[in-house]
Amino acid sequence: MQKMVDLLSLWGNCGEGTLGAPALAGPCLAGNRLNLDVYPDGCCHFLRLLKEQREEVVQVEFLRLSSNDCLIGSTLDSLPHLQHLKSLVLKGGHARDRFGSCQRGSLTSLPQDFGNLKCLTHLDLSFNRLSTLPSCILHLPSLHVLLVSHNSLVALPEDFGCLSKLTFFSAMKNQLTDLPQSIGELSVLQTLDLSENVLQLLPEEIGNLHNCKELVLSGNYLSSIPDSLANLKSLRELHLHSNFLVTVPASLASLPNLSRLDLQNNCLRAVPAEIQALPFVDLHGNPLGATEPSLQTGNCKASAAVCFAQLFPHSAQHGVDCFPVTSEGCEVVLPCDIHFCFPPGAASDPLQISFQLLEPDPQWVKLRHHDVLLSRVLELQPHGVKFQQMVQIWMPFVPPQILHQHEVVVRTFSGQSWSDLRTRVERRRGLMMAHCSVLHFSWFLVVGRLVQDECKVPAEGTLLFSSVDPNIKVIFPPGVTKEPRSVKMQVLQVPAKEIDEITASAGCRASPLLCLSQDSVVDFLNPVTIQLPLPPGVTGLNLDLLRLRLLHGDLEGQTWDDITNQVVLNCTHIYVMFEVTHFSWYWLWYTTKTYIEGIAKKVYERLRLYQVNFIALQRKKDPEQVLLQCVPKHKVDPVLERLQNRYQGPEPSDMVEMFEGEQFFAAFERGISIDMDRPDCVDGRLSFIFYSHLKNMKEVYVTSPVDRKGQAVKGQVSFYRGAVPENIPEDASRRRKGADSLWLATLPIKLPQLKPRCNENPHPLCGFSFPPLNLGNAETGYLTQANLLSIARRVGSDWQTIGLNLGLTYQQIERIGQNNRDDLDKQILGMLFSWAQQNSEDPDCVSKLITAMKESGRRDIADEVETIIDLGRQKYSESIRRVGLEPESSTEDSAIAMM
């Protein structure tokens, strides 16, 4: 039965017997299979095929479509006409958002006449938006396999047990709170995966699943499990990790076929001796033998009874992971070194905390002038849930270069605007940490902002001094306001070098730049006195009042106005004092220039610019792997020194200037291209965002035309500012100037002779260089390097989970992620081939790969691997039969057994 189930989602290849319309340009009808989910317009092709080749299409038995397709809605109405359909895949997840995360499909329901598909045995609706299970599914009498993982289901229908032939059911990563009692009527069910839901109780009837071999309940809210689970005599694997279990029945130890019991990361303080004696039980992450939790006064370190979770998160573009929190509190440390402390009572009810690290997008993460981004964006869910006590968060960051005028704060997004939290900088585990306290979760990032001094101004008046430059102060006289208001002050030091370069040594000098703001839109009732130091080198002894200029700028620094004649400047030996009634930027200059406003604007822009160089290096062992990076000028030499053992390439580009958060693009030209399906690829060019303290680096694989017949390709990569240029001449020179004002730099890229494996059937992953592999054996069939490359295309953001289930260590996974930052494809391939090379001599490695895919919730990939192996087995049997080593009858019997 299992073999038949596994065969229901086989992939078809376009080969012999292909019936396809020429207009399809790729998708084709291969026998009784039609696979259109890998094409962006697969639904359009299906509708066209149905119209032009209806007789053939209605005979299709295996169909795959992407529910990310914009035409999926109109396509659904046509599917009930396929009365011979046995396997139907309508999955989402084929598209990615700007962070690289898989996007769910658009399915929210199915037409009622779907129940007329009487032959349907396999239905995959994963990665969609179903909130309820379509009722038509209950009318599919032949259904054996049902996958609805990664949806939004909150409940299953009460008569769900009417699917009497169901052998495999996966509803992982939904919002199920309970199960219907009828689930016990699924008498032939062999695999049940309900992981990562919000189940709190299990019905006793779950013990009636006498044929169940694998039960996955991890990542729920279960505090106990029914004793009836001891009736599952066929059960081999029971997964209960990451729940809130405080006890487990001892009767589980009597299950005769049980070979794996996962109880990690629960709240078990005592476990029956019978359970502890099992050689295959995993109890890591439980407070065994602990007493009730307590919290030390003034400290966030709880006693041993507090559950301590060491989790492995997905990176910026890799999706969401989670951990549980109970009312007892816990301390959590993520491998990315983000720390949490939930004190006892912070969560009144058990809570599942989801988290992910996102790459900052300047359209969303709005930095203020002179802000420096020091971390990626941390998203914590559920949003808006209020804790009963303050939750402590520690986020690691890269210290800003200019510490004396920048301070580190954690900035959070409320859903409408960003605000700064009260932050302390601490050193933990050798890292600089930004420590804040919150009562709710949303989005968080670490920012270096200009040091901000603030005070509350009462009606009696007050003084505000700058902590950056004590010579700067603001005097609020009595009666300045009726109601108290908050005032903030920031000071930006101006290097004399910047002024000298822009003003061409014209003897210009400028004081520190002062920014004042308040929380009221009403001007002050009485003038406020501001004191600024005279510009460097100017004193009361040599002061020429005619050269002194006071400039007023808007809060964005876009315009500067000379207001010298509108105020009275009172000068002392080292200070200038003047009065204002509203706040903004103020800047004191000493110059002979008459048009000082334009000069001030240029200097202000220069203060926001960073001098950078671009590098483009090729890996020595694999020249098709290209590393691109935008590096601040002072870091270029250390970066090149660190990379020189593994990479080679031209000298860095000439110095250019960029703003914090500015977008730029890398375009491969003159015969070199990249995979256009990357989420960061815009019109064939890689998109970057420059942040001075984050690594603006991407490692990509490049390809070249297949018809160059062994000749090396001398191409180039060019960097462009802002919008993507519309027309780039193919024969562009190495250095571009003139009308092409968006151009920043160009560096040469040279590819050696094209490898023979890329000459046929070009593949988006073509260009990856790994040793040849043959996993398996001749009798069962091999998995080759080409097979692994095909599998890699489907892995996506689950690569870390798959790698752990394959047996790779946390350290290996973390190293692969670090070595291939910003390149998801390379991370996936690094994981797969690391495992393959370690297990190439293991005859059972292919079956382990299939098992790992199933445990990771990727049965679609497991089916693909089994398809490859089945085809290999058939070819092997046919070859044996042809040479007369196996009787004809035995071969026929084998073929029948596989059906």
mmCIF file of N, CA, C and O in Angstrom, residues 510-569:
data_model
loop_
_atom_site.group_PDB
_atom_site.id
_atom_site.type_symbol
_atom_site.label_atom_id
_atom_site.label_comp_id
_atom_site.label_asym_id
_atom_site.label_seq_id
_atom_site.Cartn_x
_atom_site.Cartn_y
_atom_site.Cartn_z
ATOM 1 N N ALA A 510 33.139 76.216 10.455
ATOM 2 C CA ALA A 510 31.747 75.991 10.884
ATOM 3 C C ALA A 510 31.738 75.380 12.270
ATOM 4 O O ALA A 510 32.605 74.578 12.630
ATOM 5 N N SER A 511 30.752 75.765 13.075
ATOM 6 C CA SER A 511 30.552 75.192 14.409
ATOM 7 C C SER A 511 29.863 73.834 14.273
ATOM 8 O O SER A 511 29.436 73.454 13.178
ATOM 9 N N PRO A 512 29.737 73.085 15.382
ATOM 10 C CA PRO A 512 28.947 71.854 15.308
ATOM 11 C C PRO A 512 27.510 72.149 14.876
ATOM 12 O O PRO A 512 26.966 73.232 15.146
ATOM 13 N N LEU A 513 26.928 71.188 14.212
ATOM 14 C CA LEU A 513 25.561 71.322 13.700
ATOM 15 C C LEU A 513 24.583 70.946 14.811
ATOM 16 O O LEU A 513 24.691 69.882 15.421
ATOM 17 N N LEU A 514 23.628 71.819 15.106
ATOM 18 C CA LEU A 514 22.689 71.629 16.208
ATOM 19 C C LEU A 514 21.289 71.368 15.663
ATOM 20 O O LEU A 514 20.785 72.120 14.826
ATOM 21 N N CYS A 515 20.668 70.278 16.148
ATOM 22 C CA CYS A 515 19.285 69.960 15.776
ATOM 23 C C CYS A 515 18.434 69.962 17.036
ATOM 24 O O CYS A 515 18.727 69.230 17.999
ATOM 25 N N LEU A 516 17.382 70.756 17.050
ATOM 26 C CA LEU A 516 16.458 70.832 18.175
ATOM 27 C C LEU A 516 15.060 70.442 17.698
ATOM 28 O O LEU A 516 14.632 70.827 16.603
ATOM 29 N N SER A 517 14.352 69.689 18.519
ATOM 30 C CA SER A 517 12.978 69.294 18.188
ATOM 31 C C SER A 517 12.161 69.236 19.465
ATOM 32 O O SER A 517 12.709 69.165 20.581
ATOM 33 N N GLN A 518 10.848 69.251 19.337
ATOM 34 C CA GLN A 518 9.957 69.206 20.494
ATOM 35 C C GLN A 518 8.712 68.408 20.121
ATOM 36 O O GLN A 518 8.448 68.132 18.941
ATOM 37 N N ASP A 519 7.930 68.022 21.142
ATOM 38 C CA ASP A 519 6.729 67.224 20.907
ATOM 39 C C ASP A 519 5.475 68.071 20.748
ATOM 40 O O ASP A 519 4.370 67.548 20.799
ATOM 41 N N SER A 520 5.644 69.369 20.559
ATOM 42 C CA SER A 520 4.501 70.264 20.389
ATOM 43 C C SER A 520 4.649 71.027 19.072
ATOM 44 O O SER A 520 5.765 71.367 18.664
ATOM 45 N N VAL A 521 3.517 71.289 18.430
ATOM 46 C CA VAL A 521 3.542 72.062 17.177
ATOM 47 C C VAL A 521 3.384 73.558 17.449
ATOM 48 O O VAL A 521 3.443 74.378 16.521
ATOM 49 N N VAL A 522 3.200 73.938 18.708
ATOM 50 C CA VAL A 522 2.988 75.347 19.075
ATOM 51 C C VAL A 522 4.344 75.971 19.393
ATOM 52 O O VAL A 522 5.172 75.382 20.106
ATOM 53 N N ASP A 523 4.587 77.172 18.841
ATOM 54 C CA ASP A 523 5.825 77.879 19.144
ATOM 55 C C ASP A 523 5.880 78.250 20.627
ATOM 56 O O ASP A 523 4.857 78.332 21.313
ATOM 57 N N PHE A 524 7.097 78.500 21.101
ATOM 58 C CA PHE A 524 7.268 78.902 22.488
ATOM 59 C C PHE A 524 6.678 80.292 22.710
ATOM 60 O O PHE A 524 6.681 81.156 21.822
ATOM 61 N N LEU A 525 6.173 80.530 23.923
ATOM 62 C CA LEU A 525 5.534 81.810 24.251
ATOM 63 C C LEU A 525 6.563 82.919 24.381
ATOM 64 O O LEU A 525 6.269 84.084 24.064
ATOM 65 N N ASN A 526 7.766 82.573 24.831
ATOM 66 C CA ASN A 526 8.863 83.534 24.954
ATOM 67 C C ASN A 526 10.073 82.997 24.206
ATOM 68 O O ASN A 526 10.225 81.783 24.033
ATOM 69 N N PRO A 527 10.947 83.878 23.735
ATOM 70 C CA PRO A 527 12.119 83.420 23.004
ATOM 71 C C PRO A 527 12.997 82.500 23.858
ATOM 72 O O PRO A 527 13.155 82.691 25.059
ATOM 73 N N VAL A 528 13.561 81.497 23.190
ATOM 74 C CA VAL A 528 14.491 80.555 23.811
ATOM 75 C C VAL A 528 15.896 80.940 23.371
ATOM 76 O O VAL A 528 16.150 81.218 22.192
ATOM 77 N N THR A 529 16.834 80.960 24.323
ATOM 78 C CA THR A 529 18.212 81.358 24.013
ATOM 79 C C THR A 529 19.068 80.131 23.714
ATOM 80 O O THR A 529 19.082 79.164 24.488
ATOM 81 N N ILE A 530 19.786 80.176 22.586
ATOM 82 C CA ILE A 530 20.686 79.095 22.182
ATOM 83 C C ILE A 530 22.113 79.606 22.242
ATOM 84 O O ILE A 530 22.417 80.693 21.740
ATOM 85 N N GLN A 531 22.982 78.806 22.840
ATOM 86 C CA GLN A 531 24.401 79.141 22.884
ATOM 87 C C GLN A 531 25.181 78.135 22.047
ATOM 88 O O GLN A 531 25.081 76.933 22.242
ATOM 89 N N LEU A 532 25.977 78.650 21.083
ATOM 90 C CA LEU A 532 26.843 77.831 20.240
ATOM 91 C C LEU A 532 28.279 78.312 20.371
ATOM 92 O O LEU A 532 28.524 79.519 20.519
ATOM 93 N N PRO A 533 29.256 77.406 20.277
ATOM 94 C CA PRO A 533 30.658 77.858 20.284
ATOM 95 C C PRO A 533 31.003 78.510 18.948
ATOM 96 O O PRO A 533 30.451 78.157 17.906
ATOM 97 N N LEU A 534 31.913 79.457 18.977
ATOM 98 C CA LEU A 534 32.402 80.030 17.727
ATOM 99 C C LEU A 534 33.115 78.943 16.919
ATOM 100 O O LEU A 534 33.654 77.985 17.481
ATOM 101 N N PRO A 535 33.120 79.037 15.583
ATOM 102 C CA PRO A 535 33.814 78.056 14.762
ATOM 103 C C PRO A 535 35.277 77.938 15.163
ATOM 104 O O PRO A 535 35.862 78.878 15.736
ATOM 105 N N PRO A 536 35.926 76.765 14.905
ATOM 106 C CA PRO A 536 37.328 76.551 15.296
ATOM 107 C C PRO A 536 38.241 77.640 14.737
ATOM 108 O O PRO A 536 38.110 78.071 13.583
ATOM 109 N N GLY A 537 39.156 78.130 15.589
ATOM 110 C CA GLY A 537 40.126 79.138 15.177
ATOM 111 C C GLY A 537 39.611 80.557 15.265
ATOM 112 O O GLY A 537 40.349 81.502 14.974
ATOM 113 N N VAL A 538 38.344 80.730 15.642
ATOM 114 C CA VAL A 538 37.749 82.071 15.737
ATOM 115 C C VAL A 538 37.485 82.380 17.216
ATOM 116 O O VAL A 538 36.859 81.594 17.924
ATOM 117 N N THR A 539 37.953 83.530 17.679
ATOM 118 C CA THR A 539 37.706 83.990 19.046
ATOM 119 C C THR A 539 37.253 85.442 19.012
ATOM 120 O O THR A 539 37.235 86.084 17.944
ATOM 121 N N GLY A 540 36.922 85.961 20.181
ATOM 122 C CA GLY A 540 36.505 87.357 20.264
ATOM 123 C C GLY A 540 37.606 88.316 19.873
ATOM 124 O O GLY A 540 37.331 89.472 19.512
ATOM 125 N N LEU A 541 38.883 87.871 19.900
ATOM 126 C CA LEU A 541 39.998 88.751 19.566
ATOM 127 C C LEU A 541 40.123 88.964 18.060
ATOM 128 O O LEU A 541 40.521 90.037 17.616
ATOM 129 N N ASN A 542 39.812 87.937 17.272
ATOM 130 C CA ASN A 542 39.973 88.076 15.809
ATOM 131 C C ASN A 542 38.649 88.006 15.073
ATOM 132 O O ASN A 542 38.615 87.833 13.855
ATOM 133 N N LEU A 543 37.539 88.119 15.791
ATOM 134 C CA LEU A 543 36.225 87.958 15.176
ATOM 135 C C LEU A 543 35.867 89.141 14.294
ATOM 136 O O LEU A 543 35.973 90.288 14.703
ATOM 137 N N ASP A 544 35.438 88.850 13.064
ATOM 138 C CA ASP A 544 34.893 89.839 12.130
ATOM 139 C C ASP A 544 33.412 89.522 12.005
ATOM 140 O O ASP A 544 33.018 88.536 11.371
ATOM 141 N N LEU A 545 32.548 90.333 12.602
ATOM 142 C CA LEU A 545 31.108 90.065 12.622
ATOM 143 C C LEU A 545 30.503 89.978 11.223
ATOM 144 O O LEU A 545 29.494 89.310 11.017
ATOM 145 N N LEU A 546 31.126 90.647 10.252
ATOM 146 C CA LEU A 546 30.585 90.604 8.890
ATOM 147 C C LEU A 546 30.758 89.228 8.255
ATOM 148 O O LEU A 546 30.101 88.904 7.256
ATOM 149 N N ARG A 547 31.668 88.401 8.792
ATOM 150 C CA ARG A 547 31.893 87.078 8.226
ATOM 151 C C ARG A 547 31.098 85.996 8.964
ATOM 152 O O ARG A 547 31.123 84.835 8.572
ATOM 153 N N LEU A 548 30.420 86.355 10.016
ATOM 154 C CA LEU A 548 29.681 85.383 10.815
ATOM 155 C C LEU A 548 28.279 85.196 10.226
ATOM 156 O O LEU A 548 27.551 86.164 10.021
ATOM 157 N N ARG A 549 27.909 83.940 9.943
ATOM 158 C CA ARG A 549 26.621 83.629 9.316
ATOM 159 C C ARG A 549 25.906 82.545 10.123
ATOM 160 O O ARG A 549 26.508 81.519 10.467
ATOM 161 N N LEU A 550 24.637 82.781 10.427
ATOM 162 C CA LEU A 550 23.817 81.768 11.100
ATOM 163 C C LEU A 550 22.831 81.204 10.080
ATOM 164 O O LEU A 550 22.045 81.945 9.488
ATOM 165 N N LEU A 551 22.892 79.890 9.897
ATOM 166 C CA LEU A 551 22.019 79.220 8.921
ATOM 167 C C LEU A 551 20.945 78.424 9.643
ATOM 168 O O LEU A 551 21.178 77.828 10.705
ATOM 169 N N HIS A 552 19.769 78.420 9.040
ATOM 170 C CA HIS A 552 18.627 77.662 9.547
ATOM 171 C C HIS A 552 18.255 76.629 8.485
ATOM 172 O O HIS A 552 18.060 76.964 7.311
ATOM 173 N N GLY A 553 18.163 75.353 8.892
ATOM 174 C CA GLY A 553 17.814 74.300 7.946
ATOM 175 C C GLY A 553 16.550 73.583 8.353
ATOM 176 O O GLY A 553 16.190 73.532 9.537
ATOM 177 N N ASP A 554 15.840 73.000 7.352
ATOM 178 C CA ASP A 554 14.667 72.202 7.682
ATOM 179 C C ASP A 554 15.136 70.876 8.283
ATOM 180 O O ASP A 554 16.314 70.523 8.252
ATOM 181 N N LEU A 555 14.197 70.105 8.831
ATOM 182 C CA LEU A 555 14.553 68.882 9.536
ATOM 183 C C LEU A 555 15.138 67.820 8.618
ATOM 184 O O LEU A 555 15.760 66.870 9.081
ATOM 185 N N GLU A 556 14.934 67.941 7.318
ATOM 186 C CA GLU A 556 15.506 66.994 6.369
ATOM 187 C C GLU A 556 16.830 67.480 5.802
ATOM 188 O O GLU A 556 17.465 66.785 5.018
ATOM 189 N N GLY A 557 17.232 68.698 6.159
ATOM 190 C CA GLY A 557 18.495 69.224 5.670
ATOM 191 C C GLY A 557 18.515 69.499 4.177
ATOM 192 O O GLY A 557 19.587 69.585 3.570
ATOM 193 N N GLN A 558 17.341 69.663 3.563
ATOM 194 C CA GLN A 558 17.285 69.888 2.118
ATOM 195 C C GLN A 558 17.523 71.353 1.749
ATOM 196 O O GLN A 558 18.053 71.651 0.679
ATOM 197 N N THR A 559 17.092 72.245 2.608
ATOM 198 C CA THR A 559 17.268 73.681 2.326
ATOM 199 C C THR A 559 17.922 74.353 3.522
ATOM 200 O O THR A 559 17.659 74.013 4.679
ATOM 201 N N TRP A 560 18.794 75.315 3.218
ATOM 202 C CA TRP A 560 19.471 76.094 4.256
ATOM 203 C C TRP A 560 19.294 77.576 3.955
ATOM 204 O O TRP A 560 19.508 78.010 2.830
ATOM 205 N N ASP A 561 18.853 78.329 4.953
ATOM 206 C CA ASP A 561 18.597 79.762 4.785
ATOM 207 C C ASP A 561 19.496 80.559 5.731
ATOM 208 O O ASP A 561 19.677 80.191 6.903
ATOM 209 N N ASP A 562 20.021 81.651 5.217
ATOM 210 C CA ASP A 562 20.845 82.551 6.017
ATOM 211 C C ASP A 562 19.915 83.478 6.806
ATOM 212 O O ASP A 562 19.222 84.329 6.227
ATOM 213 N N ILE A 563 19.859 83.300 8.119
ATOM 214 C CA ILE A 563 18.955 84.109 8.959
ATOM 215 C C ILE A 563 19.742 85.092 9.825
ATOM 216 O O ILE A 563 19.221 85.595 10.833
ATOM 217 N N THR A 564 20.972 85.393 9.421
ATOM 218 C CA THR A 564 21.821 86.279 10.234
ATOM 219 C C THR A 564 21.143 87.618 10.480
ATOM 220 O O THR A 564 21.216 88.183 11.594
ATOM 221 N N ASN A 565 20.482 88.159 9.453
ATOM 222 C CA ASN A 565 19.859 89.478 9.572
ATOM 223 C C ASN A 565 18.523 89.438 10.297
ATOM 224 O O ASN A 565 17.909 90.486 10.529
ATOM 225 N N GLN A 566 18.031 88.200 10.642
ATOM 226 C CA GLN A 566 16.729 88.090 11.300
ATOM 227 C C GLN A 566 16.860 87.890 12.813
ATOM 228 O O GLN A 566 15.856 87.879 13.527
ATOM 229 N N VAL A 567 18.081 87.696 13.272
ATOM 230 C CA VAL A 567 18.307 87.499 14.707
ATOM 231 C C VAL A 567 19.410 88.444 15.167
ATOM 232 O O VAL A 567 20.120 89.038 14.351
ATOM 233 N N VAL A 568 19.550 88.550 16.482
ATOM 234 C CA VAL A 568 20.622 89.347 17.076
ATOM 235 C C VAL A 568 21.662 88.377 17.622
ATOM 236 O O VAL A 568 21.355 87.546 18.494
ATOM 237 N N LEU A 569 22.885 88.444 17.084
ATOM 238 C CA LEU A 569 23.974 87.579 17.517
ATOM 239 C C LEU A 569 24.778 88.293 18.599
ATOM 240 O O LEU A 569 25.386 89.328 18.347
#
